[in-house]
Amino acid sequence: MRKFNIGPAFLVTAAFIGPGTVITATLAGANYGYALVWALLFSVIATIILQGMTARLGIISQRGLAENIVATMPNKYFKWAASGLILSAVVIGNGAYQGGNIAGASLGLEGLFGKFGTDVSLWPWVIGLVAFGLLITGSYRLIESALIALVLVMSTAFVVTAVLVGVDIGQLWSGLTTWQVPSGAMLTVIALIGTTVVPYNLFLHTASVAKKWHNPDDIKLANRDLYFSIPIGGVLSIAIVSTAATAFFGHQINIQSAADIAPALEPVFGSSAKWLLSTGLFCAGVSSAVTAPLAAAFALTGLTGKAFDISDKRFKLVWATILIIGIIPASLGFKPVSIIVFAQIANGVMLPLIVLFLLWIMNSQLLGIYKNNRRQNILGGLVLLVSLMLSAKSLFG
């Protein structure tokens, strides 16, 4: 029996369970109770569908998504257009997400240790140094292990919080099985899906799978990793929604950001609320602050048509640039909610374009017998349709 190794898909979970998910899931639970849990279930299914394709692509081609897009475009004009779209998706989307990641992790440290700095907060620079320290090692295995540890700590913090508050199982089941959108909740549905199905994760997963597995038989291992890791992210998101739904929904408590959660929960189970939630928020922010620059580096260096090792100077230059782009707005006091909302809009616009590229490649001769079958195309087409609707809603409200 072959050994089961978790890894690349766990990086995807570490990436999408960031401060944006914490804030969005909290607001969803506080404002609509358990009614929108189904949107997280859909998001997990959609993520598994898309990341399953990227896993197969990475193993068979032994290249990242960006390299494959460049390689399959029919002429130089299409290649330029595709490269421009990828560049926009990475610079705008990842830069915005990175600001939210670092700002959210800083809130976690502030909750644990208090303010650090006066006019300019210094916590974002501390978070940046932590992320820099991991990425500069150039060791994929070390980065992967660190992210797995962060996700495990984060999981413990958020699930224990949900258990202490007390989840209403009946309401939770109803929210999972009754797909409805309460009045005024459509933008929250878009945000829940947009914070889970993230374009840059498609680049991250394809490249990281190609580095870990090299044989078509390894597709089974990649799928096991996927089916194990992505649902963990779904459980965490549902735990956050459930905590907010139980503690805040219908209680006239005003929750504007993740920073408001712990003080509002303290009457329920004391000061441990602050420690649990601040720890979870810190881990969520750091894990995403590492994966966003990593994904950007895989994508942008891949536009040259070849893969770069993560210890390469050009690879490091890309992730360092994204890291700085995230640190600066966070340290200047831009509200995490504002940064994350902008990132989700950018995500909503870029997602259908990246999904379209992915479906194009998954039906090309590049994959031979491993290209998409009819069922996979139907499922991918449904995700594309939903992403187009989300994009239109993000642009036109």
CSV table of C-alpha atoms in Angstrom, one decimal:
chain,number,residue,atom,x,y,z
A,1,MET,CA,0.0,0.0,0.0
A,2,ARG,CA,1.4,3.4,-1.0
A,3,LYS,CA,1.9,6.0,1.8
A,4,PHE,CA,-0.7,8.7,2.0
A,5,ASN,CA,0.9,12.1,2.2
A,6,ILE,CA,-1.0,15.3,2.9
A,7,GLY,CA,0.4,18.5,1.5
A,8,PRO,CA,-0.5,20.5,-1.6
A,9,ALA,CA,-4.2,20.5,-1.0
A,10,PHE,CA,-3.5,21.4,2.7
A,11,LEU,CA,-1.7,24.5,1.3
A,12,VAL,CA,-5.0,25.4,-0.5
A,13,THR,CA,-6.9,25.1,2.8
A,14,ALA,CA,-4.2,27.2,4.5
A,15,ALA,CA,-4.7,29.8,1.8
A,16,PHE,CA,-8.4,30.2,1.8
A,17,ILE,CA,-9.0,30.0,5.6
A,18,GLY,CA,-7.6,33.5,6.1
A,19,PRO,CA,-8.9,36.6,7.8
A,20,GLY,CA,-11.3,37.2,4.9
A,21,THR,CA,-13.0,33.9,5.6
A,22,VAL,CA,-13.1,34.6,9.4
A,23,ILE,CA,-14.7,38.1,8.9
A,24,THR,CA,-17.1,37.0,6.1
A,25,ALA,CA,-18.2,33.8,8.0
A,26,THR,CA,-18.7,35.8,11.2
A,27,LEU,CA,-20.8,38.4,9.5
A,28,ALA,CA,-22.8,35.7,7.7
A,29,GLY,CA,-23.6,34.0,11.0
A,30,ALA,CA,-24.3,37.2,13.0
A,31,ASN,CA,-26.6,38.6,10.3
A,32,TYR,CA,-28.4,35.5,8.9
A,33,GLY,CA,-27.9,32.8,11.5
A,34,TYR,CA,-27.3,29.3,9.9
A,35,ALA,CA,-29.3,30.2,6.7
A,36,LEU,CA,-26.2,30.6,4.5
A,37,VAL,CA,-24.2,27.5,5.6
A,38,TRP,CA,-25.2,25.9,2.2
A,39,ALA,CA,-23.0,28.5,0.4
A,40,LEU,CA,-20.0,27.1,2.2
A,41,LEU,CA,-21.0,23.5,1.3
A,42,PHE,CA,-21.2,24.6,-2.4
A,43,SER,CA,-17.9,26.4,-2.1
A,44,VAL,CA,-16.1,23.3,-0.8
A,45,ILE,CA,-17.6,21.2,-3.6
A,46,ALA,CA,-16.6,23.8,-6.3
A,47,THR,CA,-13.1,24.0,-4.8
A,48,ILE,CA,-12.7,20.2,-4.9
A,49,ILE,CA,-13.9,20.2,-8.6
A,50,LEU,CA,-11.4,22.8,-9.7
A,51,GLN,CA,-8.5,21.8,-7.6
A,52,GLY,CA,-9.0,18.2,-8.7
A,53,MET,CA,-8.4,19.4,-12.3
A,54,THR,CA,-5.3,21.3,-11.3
A,55,ALA,CA,-3.9,18.3,-9.4
A,56,ARG,CA,-4.3,16.1,-12.5
A,57,LEU,CA,-2.8,18.9,-14.7
A,58,GLY,CA,0.2,19.3,-12.4
A,59,ILE,CA,1.0,15.6,-12.2
A,60,ILE,CA,0.6,14.9,-16.0
A,61,SER,CA,2.3,18.0,-17.3
A,62,GLN,CA,4.8,18.5,-14.5
A,63,ARG,CA,4.3,22.2,-15.0
A,64,GLY,CA,2.3,25.0,-13.2
A,65,LEU,CA,-1.0,26.4,-14.5
A,66,ALA,CA,0.7,29.6,-15.8
A,67,GLU,CA,3.3,27.6,-17.9
A,68,ASN,CA,0.5,25.4,-19.3
A,69,ILE,CA,-1.6,28.5,-20.2
A,70,VAL,CA,1.3,30.0,-22.1
A,71,ALA,CA,2.1,26.7,-23.8
A,72,THR,CA,-1.5,26.0,-25.1
A,73,MET,CA,-2.3,29.4,-26.5
A,74,PRO,CA,-2.5,29.2,-30.3
A,75,ASN,CA,-0.4,32.3,-31.1
A,76,LYS,CA,1.6,35.1,-29.5
A,77,TYR,CA,-1.4,37.5,-29.3
A,78,PHE,CA,-3.4,35.1,-27.3
A,79,LYS,CA,-0.3,34.4,-25.1
A,80,TRP,CA,0.1,38.2,-24.5
A,81,ALA,CA,-3.6,38.5,-23.6
A,82,ALA,CA,-3.5,35.5,-21.3
A,83,SER,CA,-0.3,36.7,-19.7
A,84,GLY,CA,-1.9,40.2,-19.1
A,85,LEU,CA,-4.9,38.7,-17.4
A,86,ILE,CA,-2.8,36.4,-15.2
A,87,LEU,CA,-0.6,39.4,-14.3
A,88,SER,CA,-3.7,41.4,-13.3
A,89,ALA,CA,-5.2,38.6,-11.3
A,90,VAL,CA,-2.0,38.0,-9.4
A,91,VAL,CA,-0.9,41.6,-8.8
A,92,ILE,CA,-4.4,43.0,-8.0
A,93,GLY,CA,-6.0,40.0,-6.4
A,94,ASN,CA,-3.0,38.7,-4.4
A,95,GLY,CA,-1.8,42.2,-3.4
A,96,ALA,CA,-5.3,43.0,-2.0
A,97,TYR,CA,-5.7,39.6,-0.3
A,98,GLN,CA,-2.2,40.0,1.2
A,99,GLY,CA,-3.1,43.3,2.8
A,100,GLY,CA,-6.1,41.6,4.4
A,101,ASN,CA,-4.1,38.6,5.5
A,102,ILE,CA,-1.5,40.7,7.2
A,103,ALA,CA,-4.0,43.1,8.7
A,104,GLY,CA,-6.1,40.2,10.1
A,105,ALA,CA,-3.0,38.4,11.5
A,106,SER,CA,-2.1,41.7,13.2
A,107,LEU,CA,-5.5,41.9,14.8
A,108,GLY,CA,-4.8,38.4,16.3
A,109,LEU,CA,-1.5,39.6,17.7
A,110,GLU,CA,-3.1,42.7,19.0
A,111,GLY,CA,-5.7,40.6,20.8
A,112,LEU,CA,-3.0,38.5,22.4
A,113,PHE,CA,-0.4,41.1,23.3
A,114,GLY,CA,-2.0,44.5,22.9
A,115,LYS,CA,-1.1,47.4,20.5
A,116,PHE,CA,2.4,47.7,19.1
A,117,GLY,CA,3.3,51.1,17.7
A,118,THR,CA,1.4,54.4,17.7
A,119,ASP,CA,0.7,56.2,14.4
A,120,VAL,CA,2.0,53.3,12.4
A,121,SER,CA,1.2,49.8,13.6
A,122,LEU,CA,4.3,47.6,13.8
A,123,TRP,CA,2.5,44.2,14.0
A,124,PRO,CA,2.1,44.0,10.2
A,125,TRP,CA,5.9,44.2,10.0
A,126,VAL,CA,6.2,41.4,12.5
A,127,ILE,CA,3.8,39.2,10.4
A,128,GLY,CA,5.7,40.1,7.3
A,129,LEU,CA,9.0,39.0,9.0
A,130,VAL,CA,7.4,35.7,10.0
A,131,ALA,CA,6.2,35.1,6.4
A,132,PHE,CA,9.6,36.2,5.0
A,133,GLY,CA,11.5,33.9,7.3
A,134,LEU,CA,9.5,30.9,6.1
A,135,LEU,CA,9.7,31.8,2.4
A,136,ILE,CA,13.3,32.8,2.3
A,137,THR,CA,14.4,29.3,3.3
A,138,GLY,CA,13.5,28.1,-0.2
A,139,SER,CA,12.4,24.8,1.4
A,140,TYR,CA,9.1,23.6,0.0
A,141,ARG,CA,8.9,20.9,2.6
A,142,LEU,CA,9.6,23.3,5.5
A,143,ILE,CA,6.9,25.7,4.2
A,144,GLU,CA,4.4,22.9,3.8
A,145,SER,CA,5.1,21.5,7.3
A,146,ALA,CA,4.7,25.0,8.9
A,147,LEU,CA,1.4,25.6,7.1
A,148,ILE,CA,0.0,22.2,8.2
A,149,ALA,CA,0.9,23.1,11.8
A,150,LEU,CA,-0.7,26.5,11.5
A,151,VAL,CA,-3.9,25.0,10.1
A,152,LEU,CA,-4.0,22.4,12.9
A,153,VAL,CA,-3.7,25.1,15.6
A,154,MET,CA,-6.3,27.2,13.8
A,155,SER,CA,-8.6,24.3,13.6
A,156,THR,CA,-8.4,23.6,17.3
A,157,ALA,CA,-9.1,27.3,18.1
A,158,PHE,CA,-12.1,27.7,16.0
A,159,VAL,CA,-13.7,24.3,16.6
A,160,VAL,CA,-13.3,24.5,20.3
A,161,THR,CA,-14.8,28.0,20.2
A,162,ALA,CA,-17.8,26.6,18.4
A,163,VAL,CA,-18.2,23.7,20.8
A,164,LEU,CA,-18.0,26.0,23.8
A,165,VAL,CA,-20.6,28.3,22.4
A,166,GLY,CA,-22.9,25.4,21.6
A,167,VAL,CA,-24.0,24.6,18.0
A,168,ASP,CA,-27.6,24.1,17.2
A,169,ILE,CA,-27.4,20.9,15.2
A,170,GLY,CA,-31.0,21.1,13.9
A,171,GLN,CA,-30.5,24.7,12.6
A,172,LEU,CA,-27.1,23.7,11.1
A,173,TRP,CA,-28.6,20.8,9.2
A,174,SER,CA,-31.4,23.0,7.9
A,175,GLY,CA,-28.8,25.6,6.8
A,176,LEU,CA,-26.9,22.8,4.9
A,177,THR,CA,-29.9,21.3,3.2
A,178,THR,CA,-32.2,24.3,2.6
A,179,TRP,CA,-30.6,26.4,-0.1
A,180,GLN,CA,-32.2,29.8,0.3
A,181,VAL,CA,-31.1,33.4,0.2
A,182,PRO,CA,-32.7,35.6,2.8
A,183,SER,CA,-33.6,39.2,1.9
A,184,GLY,CA,-30.5,41.3,1.5
A,185,ALA,CA,-28.1,38.3,1.8
A,186,MET,CA,-26.9,37.9,-1.8
A,187,LEU,CA,-23.7,39.9,-1.4
A,188,THR,CA,-22.9,37.8,1.7
A,189,VAL,CA,-23.4,34.6,-0.4
A,190,ILE,CA,-21.1,36.0,-3.0
A,191,ALA,CA,-18.5,36.8,-0.3
A,192,LEU,CA,-18.7,33.4,1.2
A,193,ILE,CA,-18.1,31.7,-2.1
A,194,GLY,CA,-15.5,34.3,-3.2
A,195,THR,CA,-13.4,33.9,-0.1
A,196,THR,CA,-13.3,30.1,-0.6
A,197,VAL,CA,-13.0,29.6,-4.4
A,198,VAL,CA,-9.9,31.7,-4.9
A,199,PRO,CA,-8.1,32.1,-8.4
A,200,TYR,CA,-4.6,32.1,-7.0
A,201,ASN,CA,-5.1,28.7,-5.4
A,202,LEU,CA,-5.4,27.2,-8.8
A,203,PHE,CA,-1.8,28.3,-9.6
A,204,LEU,CA,-0.5,27.3,-6.1
A,205,HIS,CA,-2.0,23.8,-6.3
A,206,THR,CA,-0.9,23.0,-9.8
A,207,ALA,CA,2.7,24.0,-9.2
A,208,SER,CA,3.0,22.4,-5.7
A,209,VAL,CA,1.4,19.1,-6.9
A,210,ALA,CA,4.0,19.0,-9.7
A,211,LYS,CA,6.8,19.3,-7.2
A,212,LYS,CA,5.4,16.6,-4.9
A,213,TRP,CA,4.2,13.9,-7.4
A,214,HIS,CA,5.6,12.8,-10.7
A,215,ASN,CA,3.8,9.7,-11.9
A,216,PRO,CA,0.2,9.4,-13.3
A,217,ASP,CA,-0.4,6.7,-10.6
A,218,ASP,CA,0.0,9.5,-8.1
A,219,ILE,CA,-3.3,11.1,-9.2
A,220,LYS,CA,-5.0,8.8,-6.6
A,221,LEU,CA,-2.7,10.2,-3.9
A,222,ALA,CA,-3.4,13.8,-4.9
A,223,ASN,CA,-7.2,13.1,-4.8
A,224,ARG,CA,-7.0,11.6,-1.4
A,225,ASP,CA,-5.0,14.7,-0.2
A,226,LEU,CA,-7.7,16.8,-1.8
A,227,TYR,CA,-10.7,15.0,-0.3
A,228,PHE,CA,-9.1,15.1,3.1
A,229,SER,CA,-7.7,18.7,3.2
A,230,ILE,CA,-10.4,20.8,1.5
A,231,PRO,CA,-13.3,19.6,3.7
A,232,ILE,CA,-11.2,20.6,6.8
A,233,GLY,CA,-11.4,24.2,5.5
A,234,GLY,CA,-15.2,23.8,5.0
A,235,VAL,CA,-15.6,22.5,8.6
A,236,LEU,CA,-13.6,25.5,9.9
A,237,SER,CA,-15.7,28.0,8.0
A,238,ILE,CA,-18.9,26.3,9.2
A,239,ALA,CA,-17.6,26.4,12.8
A,240,ILE,CA,-17.1,30.2,12.5
A,241,VAL,CA,-20.5,30.7,11.0
A,242,SER,CA,-22.0,28.5,13.7
A,243,THR,CA,-20.2,30.4,16.5
A,244,ALA,CA,-21.5,33.7,15.2
A,245,ALA,CA,-25.0,32.4,14.6
A,246,THR,CA,-25.4,30.9,18.1
A,247,ALA,CA,-23.8,33.9,19.9
A,248,PHE,CA,-24.9,36.9,17.9
A,249,PHE,CA,-27.9,36.2,15.6
A,250,GLY,CA,-31.0,37.9,16.9
A,251,HIS,CA,-29.2,39.3,20.0
A,252,GLN,CA,-28.8,42.9,18.6
A,253,ILE,CA,-25.0,42.6,18.9
A,254,ASN,CA,-23.1,44.8,16.4
A,255,ILE,CA,-20.3,42.8,14.7
A,256,GLN,CA,-18.3,44.8,12.2
A,257,SER,CA,-15.0,42.9,12.0
A,258,ALA,CA,-13.1,39.9,13.5
A,259,ALA,CA,-11.8,42.2,16.2
A,260,ASP,CA,-15.4,42.5,17.6
A,261,ILE,CA,-15.9,38.7,18.0
A,262,ALA,CA,-13.9,38.1,21.2
A,263,PRO,CA,-15.3,40.9,23.3
A,264,ALA,CA,-18.8,39.9,22.4
A,265,LEU,CA,-18.1,36.3,23.3
A,266,GLU,CA,-16.5,37.0,26.7
A,267,PRO,CA,-19.9,37.1,28.5
A,268,VAL,CA,-20.5,33.6,27.2
A,269,PHE,CA,-17.3,31.8,28.3
A,270,GLY,CA,-15.0,34.4,29.8
A,271,SER,CA,-11.5,35.6,28.8
A,272,SER,CA,-10.6,32.4,27.0
A,273,ALA,CA,-12.7,33.7,24.1
A,274,LYS,CA,-10.0,36.3,23.4
A,275,TRP,CA,-7.1,33.8,23.5
A,276,LEU,CA,-8.9,31.2,21.3
A,277,LEU,CA,-10.1,33.6,18.7
A,278,SER,CA,-6.9,35.8,18.6
A,279,THR,CA,-4.8,32.6,18.2
A,280,GLY,CA,-7.1,31.4,15.4
A,281,LEU,CA,-7.0,34.7,13.6
A,282,PHE,CA,-3.2,35.0,13.9
A,283,CYS,CA,-2.8,31.5,12.4
A,284,ALA,CA,-5.3,32.2,9.6
A,285,GLY,CA,-3.5,35.4,8.7
A,286,VAL,CA,0.0,34.0,8.7
A,287,SER,CA,-0.9,30.8,6.8
A,288,SER,CA,-2.6,32.9,4.1
A,289,ALA,CA,0.2,35.5,4.2
A,290,VAL,CA,2.7,32.8,3.2
A,291,THR,CA,0.6,31.1,0.5
A,292,ALA,CA,-0.5,34.3,-1.4
A,293,PRO,CA,3.1,35.4,-2.2
A,294,LEU,CA,4.0,31.8,-3.0
A,295,ALA,CA,1.1,31.5,-5.5
A,296,ALA,CA,2.0,34.8,-7.1
A,297,ALA,CA,5.6,33.6,-7.6
A,298,PHE,CA,4.5,30.4,-9.2
A,299,ALA,CA,2.1,32.2,-11.5
A,300,LEU,CA,4.3,35.1,-12.6
A,301,THR,CA,7.5,33.1,-13.1
A,302,GLY,CA,5.4,30.6,-15.0
A,303,LEU,CA,4.6,33.2,-17.6
A,304,THR,CA,8.1,32.8,-18.9
A,305,GLY,CA,7.1,29.3,-20.0
A,306,LYS,CA,9.3,27.5,-17.5
A,307,ALA,CA,9.2,26.6,-13.9
A,308,PHE,CA,11.5,28.2,-11.4
A,309,ASP,CA,12.7,26.6,-8.2
A,310,ILE,CA,11.5,28.3,-5.1
A,311,SER,CA,15.1,29.1,-4.1
A,312,ASP,CA,15.7,31.0,-7.4
A,313,LYS,CA,16.3,34.8,-7.0
A,314,ARG,CA,13.6,35.7,-9.5
A,315,PHE,CA,11.1,33.6,-7.7
A,316,LYS,CA,12.0,35.2,-4.4
A,317,LEU,CA,11.8,38.7,-5.9
A,318,VAL,CA,8.1,38.1,-6.9
A,319,TRP,CA,7.0,36.8,-3.5
A,320,ALA,CA,8.9,39.6,-1.7
A,321,THR,CA,7.1,42.2,-3.8
A,322,ILE,CA,3.7,40.8,-3.0
A,323,LEU,CA,4.7,40.6,0.7
A,324,ILE,CA,5.6,44.3,0.8
A,325,ILE,CA,2.4,45.3,-1.1
A,326,GLY,CA,0.5,43.6,1.7
A,327,ILE,CA,2.5,45.0,4.6
A,328,ILE,CA,2.3,48.7,3.7
A,329,PRO,CA,-1.5,49.3,3.7
A,330,ALA,CA,-1.9,47.1,6.8
A,331,SER,CA,0.7,49.1,8.7
A,332,LEU,CA,-0.9,52.4,7.7
A,333,GLY,CA,-4.1,51.5,9.4
A,334,PHE,CA,-6.4,50.6,6.4
A,335,LYS,CA,-9.3,48.6,7.9
A,336,PRO,CA,-9.0,44.9,7.2
A,337,VAL,CA,-12.7,44.7,6.1
A,338,SER,CA,-12.1,47.4,3.4
A,339,ILE,CA,-9.1,45.6,2.1
A,340,ILE,CA,-10.7,42.2,2.1
A,341,VAL,CA,-13.9,43.5,0.4
A,342,PHE,CA,-11.7,45.0,-2.4
A,343,ALA,CA,-9.9,41.7,-2.7
A,344,GLN,CA,-13.1,39.7,-3.0
A,345,ILE,CA,-14.3,42.0,-5.8
A,346,ALA,CA,-11.1,41.5,-7.7
A,347,ASN,CA,-11.4,37.8,-7.1
A,348,GLY,CA,-15.0,37.7,-8.4
A,349,VAL,CA,-13.9,39.5,-11.6
A,350,MET,CA,-10.9,37.3,-12.3
A,351,LEU,CA,-12.2,33.8,-11.2
A,352,PRO,CA,-14.3,33.0,-14.4
A,353,LEU,CA,-11.4,34.0,-16.6
A,354,ILE,CA,-9.0,31.7,-14.9
A,355,VAL,CA,-11.6,28.9,-14.7
A,356,LEU,CA,-12.1,29.3,-18.5
A,357,PHE,CA,-8.4,28.9,-19.1
A,358,LEU,CA,-8.3,25.8,-16.9
A,359,LEU,CA,-11.2,24.2,-18.7
A,360,TRP,CA,-9.5,25.0,-22.1
A,361,ILE,CA,-6.3,23.2,-21.0
A,362,MET,CA,-8.1,20.3,-19.4
A,363,ASN,CA,-9.7,19.5,-22.8
A,364,SER,CA,-6.5,19.9,-24.8
A,365,GLN,CA,-4.3,17.2,-26.2
A,366,LEU,CA,-1.7,18.1,-23.7
A,367,LEU,CA,-3.3,15.7,-21.2
A,368,GLY,CA,-3.9,12.8,-23.6
A,369,ILE,CA,-6.1,10.2,-21.9
A,370,TYR,CA,-6.1,12.2,-18.7
A,371,LYS,CA,-8.1,15.1,-20.2
A,372,ASN,CA,-11.6,15.9,-18.8
A,373,ASN,CA,-14.4,13.5,-19.4
A,374,ARG,CA,-18.0,14.6,-19.9
A,375,ARG,CA,-18.9,14.5,-16.2
A,376,GLN,CA,-15.9,16.6,-15.3
A,377,ASN,CA,-16.7,19.2,-18.0
A,378,ILE,CA,-20.3,19.4,-16.8
A,379,LEU,CA,-19.2,20.0,-13.2
A,380,GLY,CA,-16.5,22.5,-14.3
A,381,GLY,CA,-19.0,24.3,-16.6
A,382,LEU,CA,-21.5,24.7,-13.6
A,383,VAL,CA,-18.7,26.2,-11.5
A,384,LEU,CA,-17.8,28.5,-14.4
A,385,LEU,CA,-21.5,29.6,-14.8
A,386,VAL,CA,-21.7,30.4,-11.0
A,387,SER,CA,-18.4,32.3,-11.2
A,388,LEU,CA,-19.7,34.4,-14.1
A,389,MET,CA,-22.8,35.2,-12.1
A,390,LEU,CA,-20.6,36.2,-9.1
A,391,SER,CA,-18.4,38.3,-11.4
A,392,ALA,CA,-21.4,40.2,-12.8
A,393,LYS,CA,-22.7,40.8,-9.3
A,394,SER,CA,-19.4,42.0,-8.1
A,395,LEU,CA,-19.1,44.5,-11.0
A,396,PHE,CA,-22.7,45.7,-11.2
A,397,GLY,CA,-24.1,45.0,-7.7
